[in-house]
mmCIF file of C-alpha atoms and ligand atoms in Angstrom:
data_model
loop_
_atom_site.group_PDB
_atom_site.id
_atom_site.type_symbol
_atom_site.label_atom_id
_atom_site.label_comp_id
_atom_site.label_asym_id
_atom_site.label_seq_id
_atom_site.Cartn_x
_atom_site.Cartn_y
_atom_site.Cartn_z
ATOM 1 C CA MET A 1 -0.015 -0.119 -0.092
ATOM 2 C CA LYS A 2 2.023 3.076 -1.054
ATOM 3 C CA LYS A 3 -0.574 5.432 -2.817
ATOM 4 C CA ILE A 4 -4.010 5.669 -1.285
ATOM 5 C CA LEU A 5 -7.310 7.211 -2.683
ATOM 6 C CA ILE A 6 -10.087 7.827 -0.090
ATOM 7 C CA THR A 7 -13.686 8.905 -0.764
ATOM 8 C CA GLY A 8 -15.594 10.570 1.852
ATOM 9 C CA ALA A 9 -12.328 11.938 3.137
ATOM 10 C CA LEU A 10 -13.911 14.788 5.435
ATOM 11 C CA GLY A 11 -16.355 12.643 7.074
ATOM 12 C CA GLN A 12 -16.264 11.144 10.501
ATOM 13 C CA ILE A 13 -13.956 8.135 9.708
ATOM 14 C CA GLY A 14 -12.135 9.812 6.355
ATOM 15 C CA SER A 15 -11.032 12.931 8.414
ATOM 16 C CA GLU A 16 -8.978 11.122 10.961
ATOM 17 C CA LEU A 17 -7.993 8.239 8.624
ATOM 18 C CA THR A 18 -6.727 10.673 6.218
ATOM 19 C CA ARG A 19 -4.716 12.309 8.847
ATOM 20 C CA ALA A 20 -3.367 9.181 10.119
ATOM 21 C CA LEU A 21 -2.334 7.781 6.500
ATOM 22 C CA ARG A 22 -0.516 10.956 5.500
ATOM 23 C CA ALA A 23 1.440 10.696 8.648
ATOM 24 C CA LYS A 24 2.172 6.995 7.984
ATOM 25 C CA TYR A 25 2.713 7.194 4.182
ATOM 26 C CA GLY A 26 3.507 10.863 3.358
ATOM 27 C CA VAL A 27 1.006 13.782 2.524
ATOM 28 C CA GLU A 28 1.587 13.305 -1.008
ATOM 29 C CA ASN A 29 0.760 9.651 -0.960
ATOM 30 C CA VAL A 30 -2.745 10.092 0.149
ATOM 31 C CA ILE A 31 -5.495 11.540 -2.274
ATOM 32 C CA ALA A 32 -8.519 12.860 -0.256
ATOM 33 C CA THR A 33 -11.902 13.252 -2.111
ATOM 34 C CA ASN A 34 -15.113 14.332 -1.204
ATOM 35 C CA ASP A 35 -18.283 15.294 -2.729
ATOM 36 C CA VAL A 36 -18.058 18.709 -1.330
ATOM 37 C CA ALA A 37 -14.691 20.821 -0.322
ATOM 38 C CA SER A 38 -14.432 22.748 2.858
ATOM 39 C CA ASP A 39 -11.868 25.293 2.532
ATOM 40 C CA ARG A 40 -11.299 25.341 6.089
ATOM 41 C CA SER A 41 -10.456 21.873 6.282
ATOM 42 C CA ALA A 42 -6.887 21.347 6.988
ATOM 43 C CA ILE A 43 -7.245 18.021 4.799
ATOM 44 C CA VAL A 44 -8.122 20.115 1.861
ATOM 45 C CA ARG A 45 -5.356 22.834 2.669
ATOM 46 C CA GLU A 46 -2.420 20.433 3.502
ATOM 47 C CA GLY A 47 -2.312 17.566 0.736
ATOM 48 C CA PRO A 48 -3.912 16.277 -2.326
ATOM 49 C CA PHE A 49 -7.437 16.932 -2.605
ATOM 50 C CA GLU A 50 -10.213 16.494 -5.406
ATOM 51 C CA VAL A 51 -14.132 17.141 -5.340
ATOM 52 C CA LEU A 52 -15.531 13.775 -6.213
ATOM 53 C CA ASP A 53 -19.292 12.543 -6.492
ATOM 54 C CA VAL A 54 -18.793 8.649 -6.445
ATOM 55 C CA LEU A 55 -21.684 8.428 -8.703
ATOM 56 C CA ASP A 56 -19.521 9.910 -11.224
ATOM 57 C CA TYR A 57 -17.584 6.908 -12.479
ATOM 58 C CA GLN A 58 -15.520 8.423 -15.294
ATOM 59 C CA ARG A 59 -14.444 11.053 -13.012
ATOM 60 C CA PHE A 60 -13.653 8.290 -10.106
ATOM 61 C CA LEU A 61 -11.769 6.233 -12.756
ATOM 62 C CA ALA A 62 -9.705 9.572 -13.743
ATOM 63 C CA ILE A 63 -8.777 10.503 -10.362
ATOM 64 C CA ALA A 64 -7.332 6.798 -9.753
ATOM 65 C CA GLU A 65 -5.421 6.958 -13.083
ATOM 66 C CA ASP A 66 -4.163 10.594 -12.813
ATOM 67 C CA TYR A 67 -2.702 9.848 -9.315
ATOM 68 C CA GLN A 68 -1.459 6.126 -10.085
ATOM 69 C CA VAL A 69 -2.891 4.880 -6.913
ATOM 70 C CA ASP A 70 -2.643 1.376 -5.737
ATOM 71 C CA THR A 71 -5.199 1.469 -2.647
ATOM 72 C CA LEU A 72 -8.738 2.721 -2.745
ATOM 73 C CA ILE A 73 -10.412 3.042 0.610
ATOM 74 C CA HIS A 74 -14.212 3.648 -0.018
ATOM 75 C CA LEU A 75 -15.982 5.630 2.902
ATOM 76 C CA ALA A 76 -18.717 7.922 1.209
ATOM 77 C CA ALA A 77 -21.987 6.756 2.419
ATOM 78 C CA LEU A 78 -25.048 8.159 4.048
ATOM 79 C CA LEU A 79 -25.193 6.681 7.628
ATOM 80 C CA SER A 80 -28.273 4.891 9.262
ATOM 81 C CA ALA A 81 -30.330 7.504 10.442
ATOM 82 C CA VAL A 82 -29.974 9.613 7.408
ATOM 83 C CA ALA A 83 -30.636 6.577 5.056
ATOM 84 C CA GLU A 84 -34.025 5.811 6.657
ATOM 85 C CA THR A 85 -35.169 9.273 6.131
ATOM 86 C CA LYS A 86 -34.123 9.073 2.521
ATOM 87 C CA PRO A 87 -33.992 5.544 1.432
ATOM 88 C CA GLN A 88 -34.212 5.853 -2.099
ATOM 89 C CA LEU A 89 -31.285 8.149 -1.851
ATOM 90 C CA ALA A 90 -29.195 5.876 0.347
ATOM 91 C CA TRP A 91 -29.622 2.913 -2.089
ATOM 92 C CA LYS A 92 -28.377 5.322 -4.906
ATOM 93 C CA VAL A 93 -25.385 6.744 -3.063
ATOM 94 C CA ASN A 94 -24.350 3.520 -1.103
ATOM 95 C CA MET A 95 -24.918 0.815 -3.676
ATOM 96 C CA GLU A 96 -23.975 2.784 -7.035
ATOM 97 C CA GLY A 97 -21.026 4.407 -5.105
ATOM 98 C CA THR A 98 -19.965 1.119 -3.846
ATOM 99 C CA MET A 99 -20.175 -0.492 -7.446
ATOM 100 C CA ASN A 100 -18.317 2.539 -8.875
ATOM 101 C CA ALA A 101 -15.543 2.013 -6.317
ATOM 102 C CA LEU A 102 -15.426 -1.588 -7.157
ATOM 103 C CA GLU A 103 -15.173 -1.008 -10.715
ATOM 104 C CA VAL A 104 -12.287 1.184 -10.358
ATOM 105 C CA ALA A 105 -10.572 -1.162 -7.868
ATOM 106 C CA ARG A 106 -11.214 -3.936 -10.582
ATOM 107 C CA GLU A 107 -10.216 -1.828 -13.602
ATOM 108 C CA ARG A 108 -6.777 -0.604 -11.755
ATOM 109 C CA ASP A 109 -6.152 -3.771 -9.815
ATOM 110 C CA LEU A 110 -6.203 -1.807 -6.515
ATOM 111 C CA LEU A 111 -6.169 -2.837 -2.876
ATOM 112 C CA PHE A 112 -9.873 -2.330 -1.575
ATOM 113 C CA PHE A 113 -11.225 -1.324 1.873
ATOM 114 C CA THR A 114 -14.855 -0.279 2.458
ATOM 115 C CA PRO A 115 -16.334 -0.470 5.863
ATOM 116 C CA SER A 116 -19.701 -2.648 6.855
ATOM 117 C CA SER A 117 -21.368 -1.998 10.274
ATOM 118 C CA ILE A 118 -23.095 -3.682 12.934
ATOM 119 C CA GLY A 119 -25.942 -2.250 10.992
ATOM 120 C CA ALA A 120 -25.533 -5.479 9.093
ATOM 121 C CA PHE A 121 -27.330 -7.420 11.395
ATOM 122 C CA GLY A 122 -31.101 -7.433 12.248
ATOM 123 C CA PRO A 123 -33.630 -8.624 15.154
ATOM 124 C CA SER A 124 -32.959 -12.140 14.257
ATOM 125 C CA THR A 125 -29.247 -12.334 14.508
ATOM 126 C CA PRO A 126 -28.026 -13.525 17.814
ATOM 127 C CA LYS A 127 -27.700 -10.362 19.828
ATOM 128 C CA ASP A 128 -24.599 -11.215 22.476
ATOM 129 C CA LEU A 129 -21.160 -11.515 21.096
ATOM 130 C CA THR A 130 -22.754 -12.085 17.548
ATOM 131 C CA PRO A 131 -20.816 -14.745 15.571
ATOM 132 C CA GLN A 132 -18.814 -13.767 12.679
ATOM 133 C CA VAL A 133 -21.001 -15.923 10.331
ATOM 134 C CA THR A 134 -24.788 -15.699 11.228
ATOM 135 C CA ILE A 135 -28.158 -14.647 10.367
ATOM 136 C CA GLN A 136 -28.043 -11.154 8.477
ATOM 137 C CA ARG A 137 -31.532 -9.841 8.007
ATOM 138 C CA PRO A 138 -31.007 -6.278 8.426
ATOM 139 C CA THR A 139 -34.464 -4.097 8.887
ATOM 140 C CA THR A 140 -32.875 -0.696 7.710
ATOM 141 C CA MET A 141 -32.193 0.401 4.477
ATOM 142 C CA TYR A 142 -28.498 1.121 5.716
ATOM 143 C CA GLY A 143 -28.388 -2.278 6.854
ATOM 144 C CA VAL A 144 -29.289 -3.705 3.349
ATOM 145 C CA ASN A 145 -26.897 -1.748 1.728
ATOM 146 C CA LYS A 146 -24.164 -3.075 4.436
ATOM 147 C CA VAL A 147 -25.125 -6.694 3.527
ATOM 148 C CA ALA A 148 -25.381 -6.147 -0.129
ATOM 149 C CA GLY A 149 -22.056 -4.328 -0.001
ATOM 150 C CA GLU A 150 -20.295 -7.396 2.059
ATOM 151 C CA LEU A 151 -21.730 -9.858 -0.683
ATOM 152 C CA LEU A 152 -20.542 -7.598 -3.553
ATOM 153 C CA CYS A 153 -17.113 -7.201 -2.091
ATOM 154 C CA ASP A 154 -16.924 -11.101 -1.918
ATOM 155 C CA TYR A 155 -17.964 -11.506 -5.414
ATOM 156 C CA TYR A 156 -15.475 -9.203 -6.598
ATOM 157 C CA TYR A 157 -12.790 -10.981 -4.717
ATOM 158 C CA GLU A 158 -13.796 -14.415 -6.126
ATOM 159 C CA ARG A 159 -14.820 -13.274 -9.406
ATOM 160 C CA PHE A 160 -12.175 -10.739 -10.465
ATOM 161 C CA GLY A 161 -9.456 -11.251 -8.069
ATOM 162 C CA VAL A 162 -9.916 -7.768 -6.200
ATOM 163 C CA ASP A 163 -8.261 -7.693 -2.870
ATOM 164 C CA THR A 164 -11.324 -6.570 -1.196
ATOM 165 C CA ARG A 165 -11.100 -6.052 2.711
ATOM 166 C CA GLY A 166 -13.631 -4.784 5.412
ATOM 167 C CA VAL A 167 -14.564 -4.605 9.063
ATOM 168 C CA ARG A 168 -18.122 -4.271 10.789
ATOM 169 C CA PHE A 169 -17.644 -1.167 12.551
ATOM 170 C CA PRO A 170 -19.639 -0.623 15.822
ATOM 171 C CA GLY A 171 -20.629 2.858 16.662
ATOM 172 C CA LEU A 172 -17.573 5.090 16.314
ATOM 173 C CA ILE A 173 -16.604 7.854 18.847
ATOM 174 C CA SER A 174 -14.236 10.725 17.756
ATOM 175 C CA TYR A 175 -13.728 14.377 18.431
ATOM 176 C CA LEU A 176 -12.214 15.501 15.079
ATOM 177 C CA ALA A 177 -15.263 15.622 12.897
ATOM 178 C CA PRO A 178 -18.855 16.230 14.191
ATOM 179 C CA PRO A 179 -21.430 13.434 13.995
ATOM 180 C CA GLY A 180 -22.694 12.287 10.500
ATOM 181 C CA GLY A 181 -26.245 11.324 10.957
ATOM 182 C CA GLY A 182 -25.859 8.026 12.590
ATOM 183 C CA THR A 183 -27.822 6.076 15.075
ATOM 184 C CA THR A 184 -24.770 5.991 17.722
ATOM 185 C CA ASP A 185 -24.093 9.699 17.436
ATOM 186 C CA TYR A 186 -25.596 10.169 20.939
ATOM 187 C CA ALA A 187 -22.184 8.774 22.178
ATOM 188 C CA ILE A 188 -20.330 11.664 20.796
ATOM 189 C CA GLU A 189 -23.155 14.450 21.425
ATOM 190 C CA ILE A 190 -23.212 13.489 24.955
ATOM 191 C CA CYS A 191 -19.438 14.353 25.208
ATOM 192 C CA TYR A 192 -19.828 17.685 23.629
ATOM 193 C CA ALA A 193 -22.782 18.416 26.081
ATOM 194 C CA ALA A 194 -20.959 17.134 29.149
ATOM 195 C CA MET A 195 -18.316 19.768 28.414
ATOM 196 C CA ASP A 196 -20.738 22.631 27.617
ATOM 197 C CA ALA A 197 -24.266 22.402 28.980
ATOM 198 C CA GLY A 198 -23.718 19.901 31.655
ATOM 199 C CA THR A 199 -26.648 18.055 30.603
ATOM 200 C CA TYR A 200 -27.864 15.908 27.783
ATOM 201 C CA GLU A 201 -31.318 14.630 26.396
ATOM 202 C CA CYS A 202 -30.509 11.224 25.084
ATOM 203 C CA PRO A 203 -32.665 10.198 22.045
ATOM 204 C CA LEU A 204 -32.266 6.359 22.876
ATOM 205 C CA SER A 205 -33.631 4.693 25.957
ATOM 206 C CA ALA A 206 -31.484 4.227 29.115
ATOM 207 C CA ASP A 207 -31.039 0.552 28.588
ATOM 208 C CA THR A 208 -29.905 0.513 25.026
ATOM 209 C CA ARG A 209 -26.887 -1.661 24.597
ATOM 210 C CA LEU A 210 -24.788 -0.871 21.490
ATOM 211 C CA ASP A 211 -21.290 -2.044 20.477
ATOM 212 C CA MET A 212 -18.852 1.306 20.172
ATOM 213 C CA MET A 213 -15.252 1.856 19.329
ATOM 214 C CA TYR A 214 -13.062 4.897 19.858
ATOM 215 C CA MET A 215 -11.778 6.129 16.437
ATOM 216 C CA PRO A 216 -8.083 5.600 17.166
ATOM 217 C CA ASP A 217 -8.864 2.169 17.643
ATOM 218 C CA ALA A 218 -10.831 2.065 14.371
ATOM 219 C CA ILE A 219 -8.034 3.618 12.399
ATOM 220 C CA HIS A 220 -5.335 1.202 13.662
ATOM 221 C CA ALA A 221 -7.915 -1.765 12.530
ATOM 222 C CA ILE A 222 -8.239 -0.228 9.126
ATOM 223 C CA ILE A 223 -4.560 0.038 8.532
ATOM 224 C CA ASP A 224 -3.769 -3.320 10.214
ATOM 225 C CA LEU A 225 -6.067 -4.997 7.834
ATOM 226 C CA LEU A 226 -4.843 -3.492 4.868
ATOM 227 C CA GLU A 227 -1.173 -4.296 5.722
ATOM 228 C CA ALA A 228 -2.222 -7.885 6.689
ATOM 229 C CA ASP A 229 -1.033 -10.818 4.620
ATOM 230 C CA GLY A 230 -4.023 -11.406 2.215
ATOM 231 C CA SER A 231 -3.462 -15.105 2.160
ATOM 232 C CA LYS A 232 -4.244 -15.533 5.835
ATOM 233 C CA LEU A 233 -7.495 -13.684 5.684
ATOM 234 C CA VAL A 234 -10.888 -15.903 5.273
ATOM 235 C CA HIS A 235 -13.617 -13.311 6.274
ATOM 236 C CA ARG A 236 -12.551 -10.729 4.227
ATOM 237 C CA ASN A 237 -16.017 -8.881 3.845
ATOM 238 C CA ALA A 238 -16.453 -8.198 6.617
ATOM 239 C CA PHE A 239 -14.706 -8.743 9.882
ATOM 240 C CA ASN A 240 -16.531 -8.414 13.228
ATOM 241 C CA ILE A 241 -14.522 -6.133 15.359
ATOM 242 C CA SER A 242 -15.309 -4.460 18.889
ATOM 243 C CA SER A 243 -13.719 -3.013 21.709
ATOM 244 C CA MET A 244 -16.532 -2.043 24.107
ATOM 245 C CA SER A 245 -20.540 -1.989 24.481
ATOM 246 C CA PHE A 246 -22.345 0.521 26.708
ATOM 247 C CA THR A 247 -25.844 1.811 27.446
ATOM 248 C CA PRO A 248 -26.601 5.321 27.514
ATOM 249 C CA GLU A 249 -27.142 5.091 31.394
ATOM 250 C CA GLU A 250 -23.582 3.534 31.591
ATOM 251 C CA ILE A 251 -21.865 6.253 29.813
ATOM 252 C CA ALA A 252 -23.583 8.750 31.487
ATOM 253 C CA ALA A 253 -22.521 7.273 34.811
ATOM 254 C CA GLU A 254 -18.816 7.014 33.625
ATOM 255 C CA ILE A 255 -19.227 10.654 32.736
ATOM 256 C CA ARG A 256 -20.171 11.514 36.033
ATOM 257 C CA GLN A 257 -17.109 10.168 37.599
ATOM 258 C CA ILE A 258 -15.476 13.244 35.645
ATOM 259 C CA TYR A 259 -18.242 15.539 35.643
ATOM 260 C CA PRO A 260 -20.026 14.883 39.083
ATOM 261 C CA SER A 261 -22.813 17.290 38.320
ATOM 262 C CA PHE A 262 -23.639 15.957 34.656
ATOM 263 C CA GLU A 263 -27.142 15.335 34.232
ATOM 264 C CA MET A 264 -29.094 12.936 31.747
ATOM 265 C CA THR A 265 -32.719 13.397 30.696
ATOM 266 C CA TYR A 266 -34.253 11.048 27.751
ATOM 267 C CA LYS A 267 -36.548 11.868 24.971
ATOM 268 C CA VAL A 268 -36.595 8.775 22.959
ATOM 269 C CA ASN A 269 -36.602 9.313 19.109
ATOM 270 C CA PRO A 270 -38.525 6.352 17.734
ATOM 271 C CA MET A 271 -36.716 5.971 14.507
ATOM 272 C CA LEU A 272 -33.433 5.800 15.998
ATOM 273 C CA GLN A 273 -34.753 3.420 19.019
ATOM 274 C CA LYS A 274 -36.192 1.163 16.267
ATOM 275 C CA ILE A 275 -32.668 0.883 14.639
ATOM 276 C CA ALA A 276 -30.949 0.690 17.571
ATOM 277 C CA ASP A 277 -33.063 -2.291 18.933
ATOM 278 C CA SER A 278 -32.725 -4.123 15.432
ATOM 279 C CA TRP A 279 -28.728 -4.316 16.142
ATOM 280 C CA PRO A 280 -26.615 -6.586 18.483
ATOM 281 C CA ASN A 281 -25.532 -5.961 21.890
ATOM 282 C CA SER A 282 -21.963 -7.133 21.332
ATOM 283 C CA LEU A 283 -19.846 -8.780 18.681
ATOM 284 C CA ASP A 284 -17.445 -11.736 18.751
ATOM 285 C CA ALA A 285 -14.386 -10.586 17.238
ATOM 286 C CA THR A 286 -12.294 -13.783 17.216
ATOM 287 C CA CYS A 287 -11.818 -14.033 13.529
ATOM 288 C CA ALA A 288 -10.255 -10.586 13.255
ATOM 289 C CA LYS A 289 -7.889 -11.422 16.079
ATOM 290 C CA GLU A 290 -6.877 -14.710 14.529
ATOM 291 C CA GLU A 291 -6.602 -13.702 10.750
ATOM 292 C CA TRP A 292 -4.911 -10.522 11.011
ATOM 293 C CA GLY A 293 -4.061 -9.639 14.712
ATOM 294 C CA PHE A 294 -7.007 -7.225 15.533
ATOM 295 C CA SER A 295 -6.434 -5.335 18.804
ATOM 296 C CA TYR A 296 -7.624 -2.211 20.711
ATOM 297 C CA HIS A 297 -6.489 -0.130 23.064
ATOM 298 C CA TYR A 298 -9.631 2.008 24.543
ATOM 299 C CA GLY A 299 -12.435 1.158 26.982
ATOM 300 C CA LEU A 300 -15.220 3.585 27.880
ATOM 301 C CA ARG A 301 -13.185 5.408 30.652
ATOM 302 C CA GLY A 302 -10.226 5.606 28.398
ATOM 303 C CA MET A 303 -12.239 6.939 25.564
ATOM 304 C CA LEU A 304 -13.888 9.539 27.723
ATOM 305 C CA GLU A 305 -10.626 11.014 29.368
ATOM 306 C CA ASP A 306 -9.160 10.986 25.881
ATOM 307 C CA MET A 307 -12.437 12.810 24.365
ATOM 308 C CA PHE A 308 -12.355 15.294 27.125
ATOM 309 C CA ALA A 309 -8.623 16.108 26.788
ATOM 310 C CA HIS A 310 -9.165 16.971 23.300
ATOM 311 C CA LEU A 311 -12.739 18.124 22.625
ATOM 312 C CA PRO A 312 -12.292 21.812 22.145
ATOM 313 C CA GLU A 313 -14.985 24.261 23.968
ATOM 314 C CA ARG A 314 -17.400 24.700 20.950
ATOM 315 C CA GLN A 315 -21.012 24.532 20.623
ATOM 316 C CA PRO A 316 -22.663 20.975 21.312
ATOM 317 C CA ALA A 317 -22.797 18.729 18.161
ATOM 318 C CA LYS A 318 -26.157 19.645 16.451
ATOM 319 C CA ARG A 319 -28.026 16.656 15.784
ATOM 320 C CA THR A 320 -28.833 16.042 12.020
ATOM 321 C CA LYS A 321 -32.158 18.178 11.360
ATOM 322 C CA MET A 322 -34.087 15.593 9.840
ATOM 323 C CA LEU A 323 -33.715 13.452 13.116
ATOM 324 C CA MET A 324 -35.543 15.885 15.226
HETATM 325 C C1 LIG B 1 -24.246 4.748 12.252
HETATM 326 N N1 LIG B 1 -22.305 5.241 13.017
HETATM 327 O O1 LIG B 1 -24.935 5.079 13.340
HETATM 328 C C2 LIG B 1 -22.906 4.482 12.006
HETATM 329 C C3 LIG B 1 -22.418 3.066 12.498
HETATM 330 C C4 LIG B 1 -23.005 1.064 13.785
HETATM 331 C C5 LIG B 1 -23.248 2.507 13.629
HETATM 332 O O2 LIG B 1 -22.593 2.295 11.378
HETATM 333 O O3 LIG B 1 -24.936 4.714 11.116
#
């Protein structure tokens, strides 16, 4: 992996992954793309950046050719909550975008990564320590997109020999980029709220258990998987990975260890709750550990301490309007 093209590079994962890859492989070797540019973003100012709508296949292929990349990391997607408010658009962006990305990878013989999610599971999936191979009948458009994406990536590996790899991410928590319209965004918003208002109105019920991961562990997982020996990978698309699972009342209690006066209230958002209730409580990450040495560093307390150490004092992250 020497020259990398990233789609969705200004998103929640993309903004941290681009920084990490540029630090590791050299700024000029990481070409960031996003459907919109933000002049204020360091990613746009500090290294190669192109505006790319992943639905524009010709431009997608031209960028890969012009920069002579050898790796494609496809992150551009609509997340679960936004996808439920715009399912037809989500299908178009998430599926046509992934197909275009896989076609570019096939045409250019690229190493390929795209994330799946715990959203690829549904109500009939075993909830606790969800196995690597199990029932996948998601009840959200996002989940349908993720299962179809996993199957497409396996197909492109088997049929065309494209070196496709992926992980099923839990909810990701980060401080660099604001939440992006996901069901697990509450776990980020609550950190902003704890620092600013000292109180948070949670859109999920107090006992909603979800698998979560701190972004530094997610970034290391992507890099470790892409650097792994491909001959040892069996469950390529996509590996369960996991580091912690908690409920809103558990993260609130942990926050009160740091901010004793923090108060949590609840106003359940029925759409978000329905999505969250359809997902597993925790994942079994044995295959990722055995096939490419997946590991993690952060648990709940360590993540909170790092978030509060880095989170600038600023307006609480605004929940995406269509979710209110
Ligand atoms: C979402 N943050 O909420 C994403 C993620 C497991 C959740 O896929 O849609």
